[in-house]
Amino acid sequence: MQNTESTLKLRLWTVEEYHRMAEAGIFGADERVELLEGKIIWMIAKGTAHRSAVNRTDRLLQNSLRNRAFICVQDPVKLNERSEPEPDIAVVKVDPLDYADHHPTPKEVYLIIEVADSSLKLDCETKAKAYSQAGIIDYWVLDVVSRQLRVFREPTQDGYQSEVTLEENATISPLEFPDLSITVLEMLPPIIRLLA
């Protein structure tokens, strides 16, 4: 009897090949893709709550950290030779060349924040594993639907050993900036109450 199941071997891409594809125009100007674990994945469309949370978090971190760190919004971070995601927020070391010659790498990353409206599973599972394997010590997922913050710390090759969920009234400090106290609510989009 013939086996109808087969294991497909995927051809995984490197960051260098991914860049060459982009330079060659293989991706359309309006295509939003990123490289994760050698696979080119479509980036999920962002709703208004997502955009609002990214903008609020960016402004909060810019005002709080000033010249202590760079705040990158939806810019690439090179995790390894097969992963170059574009997190919603990356708090990275100040670089004298403003990263003109390379994208930030894990040793230059203080904190990564992904904002989830429809991407919670991807952010908490696939991306969390990739960030953990790369050694990102502080990874947050801001869930704008449940209005919670999931905090991932203690990275290993098997995933984060610590995952804590904080409600909107809780406060947190980034590991690298313990003097900075952030209330989850400050990052979330405001609730708009419609008049009846």
PDB file of C-alpha atoms in Angstrom:
ATOM      1  CA  MET A   1       0.000   0.000   0.000  1.00  0.00           C
ATOM      2  CA  GLN A   2       1.322   3.429  -0.916  1.00  0.00           C
ATOM      3  CA  ASN A   3       1.903   5.947   1.851  1.00  0.00           C
ATOM      4  CA  THR A   4      -0.151   9.059   1.026  1.00  0.00           C
ATOM      5  CA  GLU A   5       1.517  11.126   3.709  1.00  0.00           C
ATOM      6  CA  SER A   6       4.869  12.629   2.915  1.00  0.00           C
ATOM      7  CA  THR A   7       7.141  14.864   4.849  1.00  0.00           C
ATOM      8  CA  LEU A   8       7.813  17.956   2.845  1.00  0.00           C
ATOM      9  CA  LYS A   9      11.268  19.433   3.144  1.00  0.00           C
ATOM     10  CA  LEU A  10      11.146  23.187   3.070  1.00  0.00           C
ATOM     11  CA  ARG A  11      13.875  25.280   1.516  1.00  0.00           C
ATOM     12  CA  LEU A  12      14.658  27.825   4.223  1.00  0.00           C
ATOM     13  CA  TRP A  13      15.948  31.268   3.296  1.00  0.00           C
ATOM     14  CA  THR A  14      18.822  33.179   4.853  1.00  0.00           C
ATOM     15  CA  VAL A  15      18.721  36.858   5.747  1.00  0.00           C
ATOM     16  CA  GLU A  16      21.216  37.554   2.943  1.00  0.00           C
ATOM     17  CA  GLU A  17      19.008  35.794   0.358  1.00  0.00           C
ATOM     18  CA  TYR A  18      15.949  37.581   1.716  1.00  0.00           C
ATOM     19  CA  HIS A  19      17.689  40.953   1.233  1.00  0.00           C
ATOM     20  CA  ARG A  20      18.694  40.010  -2.318  1.00  0.00           C
ATOM     21  CA  MET A  21      15.077  39.113  -3.129  1.00  0.00           C
ATOM     22  CA  ALA A  22      13.928  42.500  -1.834  1.00  0.00           C
ATOM     23  CA  GLU A  23      16.641  44.318  -3.819  1.00  0.00           C
ATOM     24  CA  ALA A  24      15.654  42.401  -6.969  1.00  0.00           C
ATOM     25  CA  GLY A  25      12.060  43.596  -6.572  1.00  0.00           C
ATOM     26  CA  ILE A  26      10.586  40.147  -5.951  1.00  0.00           C
ATOM     27  CA  PHE A  27       8.342  41.597  -3.259  1.00  0.00           C
ATOM     28  CA  GLY A  28       5.862  44.225  -4.361  1.00  0.00           C
ATOM     29  CA  ALA A  29       6.118  47.694  -2.861  1.00  0.00           C
ATOM     30  CA  ASP A  30       2.880  47.117  -0.945  1.00  0.00           C
ATOM     31  CA  GLU A  31       3.766  43.614   0.262  1.00  0.00           C
ATOM     32  CA  ARG A  32       4.520  43.461   3.985  1.00  0.00           C
ATOM     33  CA  VAL A  33       6.639  40.416   4.715  1.00  0.00           C
ATOM     34  CA  GLU A  34       9.269  39.408   7.249  1.00  0.00           C
ATOM     35  CA  LEU A  35      11.714  36.520   7.589  1.00  0.00           C
ATOM     36  CA  LEU A  36      11.186  34.226  10.565  1.00  0.00           C
ATOM     37  CA  GLU A  37      13.039  30.942  11.043  1.00  0.00           C
ATOM     38  CA  GLY A  38      13.934  30.838   7.351  1.00  0.00           C
ATOM     39  CA  LYS A  39      10.328  31.312   6.208  1.00  0.00           C
ATOM     40  CA  ILE A  40       8.963  34.409   4.538  1.00  0.00           C
ATOM     41  CA  ILE A  41       5.680  35.227   6.215  1.00  0.00           C
ATOM     42  CA  TRP A  42       3.005  37.781   5.486  1.00  0.00           C
ATOM     43  CA  MET A  43       2.701  40.418   8.150  1.00  0.00           C
ATOM     44  CA  ILE A  44      -0.834  40.621   9.495  1.00  0.00           C
ATOM     45  CA  ALA A  45      -2.792  43.759   8.613  1.00  0.00           C
ATOM     46  CA  LYS A  46      -2.878  46.242  11.444  1.00  0.00           C
ATOM     47  CA  GLY A  47      -6.123  47.682  12.774  1.00  0.00           C
ATOM     48  CA  THR A  48      -6.674  51.078  14.361  1.00  0.00           C
ATOM     49  CA  ALA A  49      -6.281  49.747  17.922  1.00  0.00           C
ATOM     50  CA  HIS A  50      -2.924  48.235  16.915  1.00  0.00           C
ATOM     51  CA  ARG A  51      -1.728  51.480  15.349  1.00  0.00           C
ATOM     52  CA  SER A  52      -2.872  53.488  18.367  1.00  0.00           C
ATOM     53  CA  ALA A  53      -1.059  51.172  20.808  1.00  0.00           C
ATOM     54  CA  VAL A  54       2.164  51.286  18.777  1.00  0.00           C
ATOM     55  CA  ASN A  55       2.042  55.093  18.625  1.00  0.00           C
ATOM     56  CA  ARG A  56       1.267  55.461  22.348  1.00  0.00           C
ATOM     57  CA  THR A  57       4.017  53.018  23.346  1.00  0.00           C
ATOM     58  CA  ASP A  58       6.537  54.684  21.032  1.00  0.00           C
ATOM     59  CA  ARG A  59       5.750  58.136  22.448  1.00  0.00           C
ATOM     60  CA  LEU A  60       5.881  56.853  26.042  1.00  0.00           C
ATOM     61  CA  LEU A  61       9.280  55.192  25.545  1.00  0.00           C
ATOM     62  CA  GLN A  62      10.715  58.123  23.560  1.00  0.00           C
ATOM     63  CA  ASN A  63       9.745  60.531  26.348  1.00  0.00           C
ATOM     64  CA  SER A  64      10.934  58.229  29.146  1.00  0.00           C
ATOM     65  CA  LEU A  65      14.228  56.972  27.743  1.00  0.00           C
ATOM     66  CA  ARG A  66      15.358  60.024  25.763  1.00  0.00           C
ATOM     67  CA  ASN A  67      19.056  59.489  24.924  1.00  0.00           C
ATOM     68  CA  ARG A  68      19.434  56.240  26.882  1.00  0.00           C
ATOM     69  CA  ALA A  69      18.179  54.018  24.032  1.00  0.00           C
ATOM     70  CA  PHE A  70      16.910  54.076  20.445  1.00  0.00           C
ATOM     71  CA  ILE A  71      13.235  53.246  19.955  1.00  0.00           C
ATOM     72  CA  CYS A  72      12.710  51.497  16.610  1.00  0.00           C
ATOM     73  CA  VAL A  73       9.167  51.193  15.255  1.00  0.00           C
ATOM     74  CA  GLN A  74       8.476  48.308  12.871  1.00  0.00           C
ATOM     75  CA  ASP A  75      12.132  48.156  11.811  1.00  0.00           C
ATOM     76  CA  PRO A  76      14.096  44.935  11.212  1.00  0.00           C
ATOM     77  CA  VAL A  77      16.041  43.176  13.943  1.00  0.00           C
ATOM     78  CA  LYS A  78      18.469  40.483  12.778  1.00  0.00           C
ATOM     79  CA  LEU A  79      18.064  37.604  15.223  1.00  0.00           C
ATOM     80  CA  ASN A  80      20.318  35.167  13.354  1.00  0.00           C
ATOM     81  CA  GLU A  81      21.089  34.038   9.789  1.00  0.00           C
ATOM     82  CA  ARG A  82      17.491  32.880   9.227  1.00  0.00           C
ATOM     83  CA  SER A  83      15.341  35.395  11.112  1.00  0.00           C
ATOM     84  CA  GLU A  84      14.867  39.109  10.614  1.00  0.00           C
ATOM     85  CA  PRO A  85      11.458  40.076  12.001  1.00  0.00           C
ATOM     86  CA  GLU A  86      10.146  43.623  12.170  1.00  0.00           C
ATOM     87  CA  PRO A  87       8.793  43.976  15.719  1.00  0.00           C
ATOM     88  CA  ASP A  88       6.328  46.732  16.461  1.00  0.00           C
ATOM     89  CA  ILE A  89       8.739  48.263  18.996  1.00  0.00           C
ATOM     90  CA  ALA A  90      12.386  47.456  19.620  1.00  0.00           C
ATOM     91  CA  VAL A  91      14.283  49.274  22.344  1.00  0.00           C
ATOM     92  CA  VAL A  92      17.934  49.020  21.359  1.00  0.00           C
ATOM     93  CA  LYS A  93      21.339  50.320  22.371  1.00  0.00           C
ATOM     94  CA  VAL A  94      22.358  53.716  21.070  1.00  0.00           C
ATOM     95  CA  ASP A  95      24.578  53.204  18.019  1.00  0.00           C
ATOM     96  CA  PRO A  96      27.035  55.947  16.964  1.00  0.00           C
ATOM     97  CA  LEU A  97      26.204  55.266  13.282  1.00  0.00           C
ATOM     98  CA  ASP A  98      22.424  55.086  13.898  1.00  0.00           C
ATOM     99  CA  TYR A  99      22.497  51.492  12.565  1.00  0.00           C
ATOM    100  CA  ALA A 100      23.447  52.710   9.082  1.00  0.00           C
ATOM    101  CA  ASP A 101      25.666  49.654   8.548  1.00  0.00           C
ATOM    102  CA  HIS A 102      23.520  46.889  10.103  1.00  0.00           C
ATOM    103  CA  HIS A 103      20.196  46.081  11.731  1.00  0.00           C
ATOM    104  CA  PRO A 104      20.208  45.667  15.512  1.00  0.00           C
ATOM    105  CA  THR A 105      21.204  42.193  16.709  1.00  0.00           C
ATOM    106  CA  PRO A 106      20.179  40.415  19.945  1.00  0.00           C
ATOM    107  CA  LYS A 107      23.182  41.706  21.893  1.00  0.00           C
ATOM    108  CA  GLU A 108      22.032  45.261  21.055  1.00  0.00           C
ATOM    109  CA  VAL A 109      18.367  44.723  22.013  1.00  0.00           C
ATOM    110  CA  TYR A 110      17.061  45.727  25.436  1.00  0.00           C
ATOM    111  CA  LEU A 111      13.362  45.006  24.863  1.00  0.00           C
ATOM    112  CA  ILE A 112      11.034  43.885  22.072  1.00  0.00           C
ATOM    113  CA  ILE A 113       7.304  44.630  22.120  1.00  0.00           C
ATOM    114  CA  GLU A 114       4.766  43.153  19.728  1.00  0.00           C
ATOM    115  CA  VAL A 115       1.242  44.576  19.694  1.00  0.00           C
ATOM    116  CA  ALA A 116      -1.418  41.931  19.115  1.00  0.00           C
ATOM    117  CA  ASP A 117      -4.922  42.468  17.877  1.00  0.00           C
ATOM    118  CA  SER A 118      -5.350  39.479  15.528  1.00  0.00           C
ATOM    119  CA  SER A 119      -1.787  38.098  15.872  1.00  0.00           C
ATOM    120  CA  LEU A 120      -1.784  36.916  19.510  1.00  0.00           C
ATOM    121  CA  LYS A 121      -1.050  33.242  18.735  1.00  0.00           C
ATOM    122  CA  LEU A 122       1.775  34.123  16.318  1.00  0.00           C
ATOM    123  CA  ASP A 123       3.287  36.623  18.776  1.00  0.00           C
ATOM    124  CA  CYS A 124       3.017  34.388  21.873  1.00  0.00           C
ATOM    125  CA  GLU A 125       4.123  31.156  20.236  1.00  0.00           C
ATOM    126  CA  THR A 126       6.119  31.404  16.995  1.00  0.00           C
ATOM    127  CA  LYS A 127       7.720  34.793  17.598  1.00  0.00           C
ATOM    128  CA  ALA A 128       8.239  34.138  21.314  1.00  0.00           C
ATOM    129  CA  LYS A 129      10.187  30.978  20.486  1.00  0.00           C
ATOM    130  CA  ALA A 130      12.317  32.758  17.874  1.00  0.00           C
ATOM    131  CA  TYR A 131      13.049  35.657  20.247  1.00  0.00           C
ATOM    132  CA  SER A 132      13.860  33.249  23.082  1.00  0.00           C
ATOM    133  CA  GLN A 133      16.222  31.175  20.948  1.00  0.00           C
ATOM    134  CA  ALA A 134      17.981  34.395  19.910  1.00  0.00           C
ATOM    135  CA  GLY A 135      18.489  35.329  23.578  1.00  0.00           C
ATOM    136  CA  ILE A 136      16.153  38.359  23.747  1.00  0.00           C
ATOM    137  CA  ILE A 137      15.938  38.783  27.525  1.00  0.00           C
ATOM    138  CA  ASP A 138      12.800  40.928  27.697  1.00  0.00           C
ATOM    139  CA  TYR A 139       9.863  40.329  25.311  1.00  0.00           C
ATOM    140  CA  TRP A 140       6.399  41.807  25.769  1.00  0.00           C
ATOM    141  CA  VAL A 141       3.163  41.158  23.881  1.00  0.00           C
ATOM    142  CA  LEU A 142       0.584  43.918  24.321  1.00  0.00           C
ATOM    143  CA  ASP A 143      -2.835  42.322  23.751  1.00  0.00           C
ATOM    144  CA  VAL A 144      -5.144  45.173  22.738  1.00  0.00           C
ATOM    145  CA  VAL A 145      -8.204  42.889  22.649  1.00  0.00           C
ATOM    146  CA  SER A 146      -7.949  41.509  26.211  1.00  0.00           C
ATOM    147  CA  ARG A 147      -6.175  44.694  27.345  1.00  0.00           C
ATOM    148  CA  GLN A 148      -3.343  42.767  28.961  1.00  0.00           C
ATOM    149  CA  LEU A 149       0.425  42.630  28.724  1.00  0.00           C
ATOM    150  CA  ARG A 150       2.192  39.277  28.462  1.00  0.00           C
ATOM    151  CA  VAL A 151       5.771  39.453  29.670  1.00  0.00           C
ATOM    152  CA  PHE A 152       8.269  36.806  28.542  1.00  0.00           C
ATOM    153  CA  ARG A 153      11.645  36.518  30.278  1.00  0.00           C
ATOM    154  CA  GLU A 154      14.418  34.001  30.977  1.00  0.00           C
ATOM    155  CA  PRO A 155      15.062  32.854  27.390  1.00  0.00           C
ATOM    156  CA  THR A 156      16.235  29.317  26.546  1.00  0.00           C
ATOM    157  CA  GLN A 157      16.485  27.328  23.325  1.00  0.00           C
ATOM    158  CA  ASP A 158      13.133  25.717  24.199  1.00  0.00           C
ATOM    159  CA  GLY A 159      11.302  28.975  24.860  1.00  0.00           C
ATOM    160  CA  TYR A 160      10.908  31.460  27.680  1.00  0.00           C
ATOM    161  CA  GLN A 161      10.941  30.015  31.186  1.00  0.00           C
ATOM    162  CA  SER A 162       8.914  32.910  32.606  1.00  0.00           C
ATOM    163  CA  GLU A 163       5.611  34.170  31.227  1.00  0.00           C
ATOM    164  CA  VAL A 164       3.476  36.557  33.272  1.00  0.00           C
ATOM    165  CA  THR A 165       0.198  38.201  32.246  1.00  0.00           C
ATOM    166  CA  LEU A 166      -0.473  41.677  33.624  1.00  0.00           C
ATOM    167  CA  GLU A 167      -3.825  43.462  33.682  1.00  0.00           C
ATOM    168  CA  GLU A 168      -4.165  47.032  32.427  1.00  0.00           C
ATOM    169  CA  ASN A 169      -3.772  48.625  35.877  1.00  0.00           C
ATOM    170  CA  ALA A 170      -0.484  46.782  36.607  1.00  0.00           C
ATOM    171  CA  THR A 171       2.929  48.415  36.320  1.00  0.00           C
ATOM    172  CA  ILE A 172       6.135  47.003  34.896  1.00  0.00           C
ATOM    173  CA  SER A 173       9.744  48.046  34.387  1.00  0.00           C
ATOM    174  CA  PRO A 174      11.956  46.898  31.523  1.00  0.00           C
ATOM    175  CA  LEU A 175      14.782  44.696  32.815  1.00  0.00           C
ATOM    176  CA  GLU A 176      17.429  47.096  31.501  1.00  0.00           C
ATOM    177  CA  PHE A 177      15.659  50.187  32.872  1.00  0.00           C
ATOM    178  CA  PRO A 178      14.401  49.285  36.375  1.00  0.00           C
ATOM    179  CA  ASP A 179      13.946  52.978  37.197  1.00  0.00           C
ATOM    180  CA  LEU A 180      11.245  53.279  34.503  1.00  0.00           C
ATOM    181  CA  SER A 181       7.785  52.302  35.762  1.00  0.00           C
ATOM    182  CA  ILE A 182       5.149  51.825  33.052  1.00  0.00           C
ATOM    183  CA  THR A 183       1.456  51.243  33.638  1.00  0.00           C
ATOM    184  CA  VAL A 184       0.043  48.841  31.039  1.00  0.00           C
ATOM    185  CA  LEU A 185      -2.879  51.234  30.500  1.00  0.00           C
ATOM    186  CA  GLU A 186      -0.439  53.899  29.233  1.00  0.00           C
ATOM    187  CA  MET A 187       0.396  51.685  26.238  1.00  0.00           C
ATOM    188  CA  LEU A 188      -3.154  50.612  25.400  1.00  0.00           C
ATOM    189  CA  PRO A 189      -5.459  52.561  23.099  1.00  0.00           C
ATOM    190  CA  PRO A 190      -8.062  54.607  24.974  1.00  0.00           C
ATOM    191  CA  ILE A 191     -11.537  53.143  25.240  1.00  0.00           C
ATOM    192  CA  ILE A 192     -13.941  55.243  23.210  1.00  0.00           C
ATOM    193  CA  ARG A 193     -17.408  55.368  24.716  1.00  0.00           C
ATOM    194  CA  LEU A 194     -20.102  56.206  22.198  1.00  0.00           C
ATOM    195  CA  LEU A 195     -22.932  58.434  23.355  1.00  0.00           C
ATOM    196  CA  ALA A 196     -26.335  56.812  23.052  1.00  0.00           C
TER     197      ALA A 196
END
